Coordinates of C-alpha atoms in Angstrom, one line a residue:
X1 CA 29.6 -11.2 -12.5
X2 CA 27.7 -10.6 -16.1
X3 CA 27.8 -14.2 -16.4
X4 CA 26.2 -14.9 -13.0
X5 CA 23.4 -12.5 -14.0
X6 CA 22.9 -13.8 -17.2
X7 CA 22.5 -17.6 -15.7
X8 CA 19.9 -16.6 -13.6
X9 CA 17.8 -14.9 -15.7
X10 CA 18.5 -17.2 -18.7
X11 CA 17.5 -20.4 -16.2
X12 CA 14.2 -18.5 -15.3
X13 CA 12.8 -17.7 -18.9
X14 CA 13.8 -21.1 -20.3
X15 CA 12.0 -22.9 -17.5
X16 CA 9.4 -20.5 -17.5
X17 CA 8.8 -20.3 -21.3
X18 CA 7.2 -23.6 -22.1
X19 CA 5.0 -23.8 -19.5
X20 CA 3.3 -20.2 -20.2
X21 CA 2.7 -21.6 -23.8
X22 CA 1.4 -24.8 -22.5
X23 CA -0.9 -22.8 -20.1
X24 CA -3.8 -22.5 -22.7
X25 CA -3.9 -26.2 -23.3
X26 CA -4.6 -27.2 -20.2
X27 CA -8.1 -25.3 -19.7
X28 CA -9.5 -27.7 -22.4
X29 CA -9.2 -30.8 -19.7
X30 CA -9.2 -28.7 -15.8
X31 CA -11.2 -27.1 -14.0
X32 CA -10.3 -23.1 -15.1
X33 CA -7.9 -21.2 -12.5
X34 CA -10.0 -19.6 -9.4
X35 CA -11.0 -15.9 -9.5
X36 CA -9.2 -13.7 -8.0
X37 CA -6.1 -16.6 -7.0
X38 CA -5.4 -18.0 -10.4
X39 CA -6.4 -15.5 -12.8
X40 CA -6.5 -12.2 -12.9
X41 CA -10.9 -10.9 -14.6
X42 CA -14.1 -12.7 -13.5
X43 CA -15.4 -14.3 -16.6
X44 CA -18.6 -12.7 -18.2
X45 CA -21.7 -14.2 -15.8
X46 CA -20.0 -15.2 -13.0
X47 CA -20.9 -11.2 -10.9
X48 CA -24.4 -13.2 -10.4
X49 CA -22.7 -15.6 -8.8
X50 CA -20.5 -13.8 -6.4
X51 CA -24.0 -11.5 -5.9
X52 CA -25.6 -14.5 -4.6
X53 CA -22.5 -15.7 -2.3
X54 CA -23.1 -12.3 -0.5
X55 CA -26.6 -13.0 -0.3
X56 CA -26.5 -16.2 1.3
X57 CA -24.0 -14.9 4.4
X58 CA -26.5 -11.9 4.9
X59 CA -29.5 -14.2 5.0
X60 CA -27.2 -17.0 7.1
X61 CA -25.7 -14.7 9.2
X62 CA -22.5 -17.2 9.1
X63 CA -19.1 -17.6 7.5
X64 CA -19.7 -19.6 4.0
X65 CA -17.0 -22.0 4.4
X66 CA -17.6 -24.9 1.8
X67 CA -18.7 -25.8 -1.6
X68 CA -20.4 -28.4 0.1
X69 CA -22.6 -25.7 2.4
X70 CA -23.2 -23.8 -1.1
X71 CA -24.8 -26.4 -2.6
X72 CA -27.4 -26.8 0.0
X73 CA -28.2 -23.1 -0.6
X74 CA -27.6 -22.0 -3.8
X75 CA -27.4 -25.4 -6.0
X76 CA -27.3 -23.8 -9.3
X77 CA -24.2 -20.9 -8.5
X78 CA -22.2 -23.7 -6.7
X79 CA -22.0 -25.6 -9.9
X80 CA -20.7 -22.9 -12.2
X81 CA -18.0 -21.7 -9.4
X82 CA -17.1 -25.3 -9.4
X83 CA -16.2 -25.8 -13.6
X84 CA -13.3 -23.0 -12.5
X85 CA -12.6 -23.1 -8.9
X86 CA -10.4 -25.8 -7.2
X87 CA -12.7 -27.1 -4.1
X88 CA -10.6 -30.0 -3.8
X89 CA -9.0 -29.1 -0.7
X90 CA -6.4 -31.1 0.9
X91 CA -6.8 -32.7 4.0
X92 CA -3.4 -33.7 4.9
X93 CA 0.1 -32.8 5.0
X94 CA 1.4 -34.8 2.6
X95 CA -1.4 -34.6 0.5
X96 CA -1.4 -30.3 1.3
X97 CA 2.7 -30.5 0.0
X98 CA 1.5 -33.0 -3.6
X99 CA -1.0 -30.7 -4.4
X100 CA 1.1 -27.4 -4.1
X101 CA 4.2 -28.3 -5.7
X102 CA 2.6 -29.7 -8.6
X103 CA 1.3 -26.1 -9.4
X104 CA 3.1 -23.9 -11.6
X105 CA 3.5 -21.2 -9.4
X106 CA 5.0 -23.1 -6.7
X107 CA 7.9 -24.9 -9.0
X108 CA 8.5 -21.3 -10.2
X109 CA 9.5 -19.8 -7.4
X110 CA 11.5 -23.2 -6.5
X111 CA 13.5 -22.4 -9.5
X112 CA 13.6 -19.1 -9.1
X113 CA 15.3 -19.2 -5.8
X114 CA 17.5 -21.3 -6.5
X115 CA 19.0 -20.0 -9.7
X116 CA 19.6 -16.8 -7.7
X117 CA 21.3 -18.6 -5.2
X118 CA 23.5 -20.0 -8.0
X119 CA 24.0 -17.0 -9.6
X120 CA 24.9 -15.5 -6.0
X121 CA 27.4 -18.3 -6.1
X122 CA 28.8 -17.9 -9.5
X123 CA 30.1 -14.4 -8.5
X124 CA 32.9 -15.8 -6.8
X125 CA 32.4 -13.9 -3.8
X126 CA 32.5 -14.7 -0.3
X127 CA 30.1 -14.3 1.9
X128 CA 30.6 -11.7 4.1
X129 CA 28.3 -9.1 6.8
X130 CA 26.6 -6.9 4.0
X131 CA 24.8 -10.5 2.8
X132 CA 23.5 -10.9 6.3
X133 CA 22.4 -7.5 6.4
X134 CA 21.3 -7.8 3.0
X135 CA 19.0 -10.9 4.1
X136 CA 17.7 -9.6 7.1
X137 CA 16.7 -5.5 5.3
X138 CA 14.8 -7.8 2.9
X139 CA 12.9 -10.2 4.9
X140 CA 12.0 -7.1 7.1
X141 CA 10.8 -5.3 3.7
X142 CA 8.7 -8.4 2.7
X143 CA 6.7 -8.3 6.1
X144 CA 6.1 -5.1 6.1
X145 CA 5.4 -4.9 2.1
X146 CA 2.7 -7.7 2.7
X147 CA 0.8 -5.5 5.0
X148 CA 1.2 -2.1 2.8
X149 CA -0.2 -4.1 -0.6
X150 CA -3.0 -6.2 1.4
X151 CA -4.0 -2.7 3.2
X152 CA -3.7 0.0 1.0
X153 CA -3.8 -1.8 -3.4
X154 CA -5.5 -4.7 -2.8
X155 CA -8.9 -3.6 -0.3
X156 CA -8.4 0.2 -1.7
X157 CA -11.5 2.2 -1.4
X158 CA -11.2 3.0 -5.0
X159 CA -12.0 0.3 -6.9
X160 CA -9.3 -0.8 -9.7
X161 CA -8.5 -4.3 -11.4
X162 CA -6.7 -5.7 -8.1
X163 CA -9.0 -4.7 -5.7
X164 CA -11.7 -6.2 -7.6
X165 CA -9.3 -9.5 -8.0
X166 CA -9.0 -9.5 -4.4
X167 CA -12.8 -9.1 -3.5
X168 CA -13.7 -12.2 -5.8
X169 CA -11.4 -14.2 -3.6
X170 CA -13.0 -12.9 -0.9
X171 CA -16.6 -13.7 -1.7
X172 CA -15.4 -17.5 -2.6
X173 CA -16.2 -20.2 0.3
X174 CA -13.2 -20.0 2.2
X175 CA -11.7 -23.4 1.8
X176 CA -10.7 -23.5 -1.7
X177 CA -7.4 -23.8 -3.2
X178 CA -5.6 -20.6 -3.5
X179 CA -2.2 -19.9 -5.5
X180 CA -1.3 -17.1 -7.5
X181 CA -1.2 -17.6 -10.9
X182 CA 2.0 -18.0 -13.2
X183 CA 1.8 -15.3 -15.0
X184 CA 1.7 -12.5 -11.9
X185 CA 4.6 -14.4 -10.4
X186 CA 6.9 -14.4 -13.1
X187 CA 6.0 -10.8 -14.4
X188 CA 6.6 -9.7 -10.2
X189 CA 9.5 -11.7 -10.0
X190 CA 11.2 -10.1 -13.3
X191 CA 10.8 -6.7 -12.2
X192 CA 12.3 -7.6 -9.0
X193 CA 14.8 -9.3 -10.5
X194 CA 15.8 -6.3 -13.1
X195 CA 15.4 -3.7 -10.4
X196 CA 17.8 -5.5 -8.3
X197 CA 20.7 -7.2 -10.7
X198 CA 20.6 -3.6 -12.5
X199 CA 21.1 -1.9 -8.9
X200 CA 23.6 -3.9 -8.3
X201 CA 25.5 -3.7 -11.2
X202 CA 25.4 -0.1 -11.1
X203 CA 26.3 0.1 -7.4
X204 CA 29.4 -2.6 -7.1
X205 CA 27.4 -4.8 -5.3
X206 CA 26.2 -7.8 -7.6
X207 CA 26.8 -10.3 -5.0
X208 CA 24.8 -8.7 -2.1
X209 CA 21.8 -8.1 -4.3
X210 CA 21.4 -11.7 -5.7
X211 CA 21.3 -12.5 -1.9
X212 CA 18.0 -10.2 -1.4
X213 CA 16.5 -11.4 -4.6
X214 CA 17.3 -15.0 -3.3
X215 CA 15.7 -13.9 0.3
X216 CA 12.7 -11.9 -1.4
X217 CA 11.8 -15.2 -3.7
X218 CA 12.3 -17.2 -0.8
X219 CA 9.7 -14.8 1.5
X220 CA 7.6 -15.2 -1.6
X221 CA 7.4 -18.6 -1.4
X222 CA 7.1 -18.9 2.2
X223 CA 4.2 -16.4 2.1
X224 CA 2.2 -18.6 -1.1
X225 CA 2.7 -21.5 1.3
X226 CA 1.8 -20.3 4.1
X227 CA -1.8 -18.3 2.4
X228 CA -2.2 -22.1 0.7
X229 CA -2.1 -23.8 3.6
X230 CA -4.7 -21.0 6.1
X231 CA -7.4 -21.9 3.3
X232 CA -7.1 -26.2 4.1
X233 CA -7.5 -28.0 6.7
X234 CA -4.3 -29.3 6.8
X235 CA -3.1 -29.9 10.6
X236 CA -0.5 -27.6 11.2
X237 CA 1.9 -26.7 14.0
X238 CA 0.9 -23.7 16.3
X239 CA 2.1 -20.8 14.6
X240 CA 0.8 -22.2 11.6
X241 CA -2.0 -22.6 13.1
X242 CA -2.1 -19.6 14.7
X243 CA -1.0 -17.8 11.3
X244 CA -4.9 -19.5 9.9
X245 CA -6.9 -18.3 12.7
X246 CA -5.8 -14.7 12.3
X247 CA -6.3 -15.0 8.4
X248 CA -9.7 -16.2 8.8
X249 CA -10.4 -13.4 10.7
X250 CA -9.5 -11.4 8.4
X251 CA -12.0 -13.4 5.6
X252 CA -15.0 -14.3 7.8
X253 CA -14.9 -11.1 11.4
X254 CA -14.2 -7.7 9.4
X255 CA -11.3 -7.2 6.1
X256 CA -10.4 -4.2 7.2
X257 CA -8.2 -5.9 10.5
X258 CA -5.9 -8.9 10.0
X259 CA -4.1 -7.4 7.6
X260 CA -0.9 -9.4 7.8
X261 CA 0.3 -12.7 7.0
X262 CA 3.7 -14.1 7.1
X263 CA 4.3 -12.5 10.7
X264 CA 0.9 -11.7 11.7
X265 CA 2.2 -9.2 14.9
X266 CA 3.0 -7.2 12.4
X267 CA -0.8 -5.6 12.6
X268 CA 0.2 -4.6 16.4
X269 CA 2.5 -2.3 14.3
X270 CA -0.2 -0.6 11.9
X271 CA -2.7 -0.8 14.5
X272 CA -5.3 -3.7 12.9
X273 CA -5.4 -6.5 15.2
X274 CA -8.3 -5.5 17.2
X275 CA -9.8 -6.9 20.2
X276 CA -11.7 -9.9 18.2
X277 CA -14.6 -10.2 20.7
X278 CA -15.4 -6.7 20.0
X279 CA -15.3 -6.7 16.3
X280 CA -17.3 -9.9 16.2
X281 CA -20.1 -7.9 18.6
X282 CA -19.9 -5.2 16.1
X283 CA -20.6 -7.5 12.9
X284 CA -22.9 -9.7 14.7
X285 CA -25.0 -6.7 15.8
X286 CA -25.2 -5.2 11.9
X287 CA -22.7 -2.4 12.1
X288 CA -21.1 -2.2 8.7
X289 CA -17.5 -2.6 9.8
X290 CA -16.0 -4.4 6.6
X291 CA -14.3 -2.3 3.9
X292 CA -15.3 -4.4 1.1
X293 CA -19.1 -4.0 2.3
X294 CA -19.2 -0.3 2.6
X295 CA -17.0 -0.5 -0.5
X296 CA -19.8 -2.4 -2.5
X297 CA -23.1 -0.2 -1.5
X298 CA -20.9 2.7 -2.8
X299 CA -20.4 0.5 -6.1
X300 CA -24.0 -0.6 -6.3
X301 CA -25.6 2.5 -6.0
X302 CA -23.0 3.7 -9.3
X303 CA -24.2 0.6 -10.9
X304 CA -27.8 1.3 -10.5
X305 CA -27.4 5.0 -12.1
X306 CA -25.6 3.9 -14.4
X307 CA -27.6 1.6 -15.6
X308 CA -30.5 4.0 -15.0
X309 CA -29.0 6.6 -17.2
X310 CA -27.8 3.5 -20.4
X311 CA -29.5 0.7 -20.4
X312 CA -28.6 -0.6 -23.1
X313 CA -24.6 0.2 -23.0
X314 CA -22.7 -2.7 -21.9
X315 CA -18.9 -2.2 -20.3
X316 CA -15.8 -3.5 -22.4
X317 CA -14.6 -6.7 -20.8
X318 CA -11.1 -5.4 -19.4
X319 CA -8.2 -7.5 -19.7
X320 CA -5.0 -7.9 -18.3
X321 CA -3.3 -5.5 -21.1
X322 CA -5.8 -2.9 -19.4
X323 CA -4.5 -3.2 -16.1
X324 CA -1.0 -3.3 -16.7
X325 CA -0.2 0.6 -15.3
X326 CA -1.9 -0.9 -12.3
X327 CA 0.5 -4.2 -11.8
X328 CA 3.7 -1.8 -12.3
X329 CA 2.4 0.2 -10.1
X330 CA 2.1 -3.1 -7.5
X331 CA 5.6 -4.0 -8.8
X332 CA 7.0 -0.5 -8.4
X333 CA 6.1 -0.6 -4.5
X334 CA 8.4 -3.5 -3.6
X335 CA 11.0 -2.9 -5.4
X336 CA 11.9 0.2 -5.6
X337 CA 12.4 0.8 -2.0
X338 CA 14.2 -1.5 -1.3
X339 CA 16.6 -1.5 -4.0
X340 CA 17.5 2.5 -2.9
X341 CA 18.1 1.1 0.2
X342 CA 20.5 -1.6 -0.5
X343 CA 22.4 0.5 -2.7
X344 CA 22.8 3.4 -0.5
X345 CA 24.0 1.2 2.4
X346 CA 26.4 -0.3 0.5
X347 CA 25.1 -3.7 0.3

């Protein structure tokens, strides 16, 4: 068992090692990572830009959809979000599938699953009714998990380093190409990994916890696929399709419904899939039903005094060293959870 745990974590960091150091390099000839998808801070500059982006859909009145409808508007702002932001959205499936698999992030979590799926292998145990339940506690966990983080970290009403991530993605037009960068998936994948190879170690039950942290990296994949694909294009079947309507709800109606993703009746659950026609009377009639919005007049009006009261005294750029209490926290919630759980039932 020792040995199974230390191939999949030793397959991970070697394939993962070379392209974090090689990540740097690559600025110097792309396009930079998109806020709040590939990165994790807003370069110094770029608030103007996401200031205009809200200014244009309040003087529009309409969704901002493209870079394309940017330009027309705001010529100057749509060329600096393009030296960092992807726009080249794909248009078709097989173009959609080139474009995310050669991302980092994607062959990551490729690898990932399947070395826990070896390493589930390499125990030498056979399958048996705890790894079904095992599959099915987690992919429950992940639906529900996506809903809990999207509602309650990542559009808090106190603003913190991932809400603010979050709302950049937001104010982007929404076709754009979105992936999470390497860095968050490896550093959320390694704590889910330790949590659940050290709870099953402790617990007797290796075997059934390298099956939930081959099902959780598998639900993580699904879900970066799926949130890659609702901001294309790309034909898709009807859930799929289905799945993109309800997420654009979420970006272009109100941010406060539509909450989430992978199995979008899971807001019948929490109570935010709304009657749309109603919310969309709401938001076309000026009632300020989005989160982020009332969020923002709260954060402007702080702004203003603050500036009022130093003028001259510029924040510290925060970086991700800042934040990290914040992404354990984030890590903490998934995990920890469901790791009890397993244990406890035996799994």
């Amino acid at each position: 068992m020792h040995r199974a745990v230390l191939m999949v974590l030793g397959s991970v960091a070697a394939w993962t090692q070379p392209r974090l150091r090689a990540a740097p390099r690559a600025v110097a000839v792309k396009a930079e990572p998109s806020p709040g998808t590939c990165s994790l801070a807003s370069p110094p500059g770029f608030e103007a830009c996401y200031e205009t982006l809200r200014a244009v859909r309040e003087d529009t009145q309409r969704p901002l959809l493209t870079l394309q409808q940017l330009e027309r508007l705001a010529p100057v702002e749509a060329k600096a979000l393009a030296k960092r932001v992807d726009f080249d959205v794909p248009t078709t499936p097989l173009g959609a599938a080139r474009k995310f698999f050669a991302h980092p992030t994607a062959q990551f979590i490729v690898m990932a699953f399947l070395a826990s799926s070896y390493g589930r292998r390499a125990t030498g145990a056979a399958a048996a009714a705890s790894d079904v339940t095992a599959i099915l506690a987690t992919a429950t966990f992940w639906i529900i998990q996506e809903h809990v983080i999207h509602d309650k970290l990542l559009h808090s009403d106190e603003a913190w380093f991932g809400s603010d991530v979050h709302r950049w993605h937001h104010e982007l037009p929404y076709y754009h190409v979105s992936l999470d960068g390497l860095g968050l998936a490896t550093a959320w994948f390694g704590v889910v990994a330790g949590f659940l190879v050290g709870a099953g170690a402790l617990g007797s039950c290796l075997p059934q916890c390298l099956t939930s942290l081959a099902t959780y990296t598998l639900c993580g994949g699904i879900y970066e696929a799926a949130h890659y694909l609702a901001h294309t294009r790309v034909p898709l079947p009807t859930y799929l399709r289905d799945m993109r309507q309800h997420h654009a709800n979420h970006h272009m109606v109100d941010d406060g419904y539509w909450l989430a993703f992978t199995v979008p009746a899971v807001d019948e659950l929490f109570g935010t899939r709304p009657d749309f026609a109603a919310v969309n009377r709401a938001r076309r009639g000026g009632a300020p039903v989005s989160r982020t919005a009332r969020r923002d007049v709260r954060r402007r009006e702080l702004v203003r005094l603050r500036s009022a009261a130093a003028e001259t005294e510029r924040p510290e750029a925060r970086t991700l060293r800042d934040e990290v209490p914040g992404l354990l926290k984030m890590a903490r919630l998934p995990t920890a959870p469901m790791g009890v759980g397993l244990v406890l039932t035996g799994a």
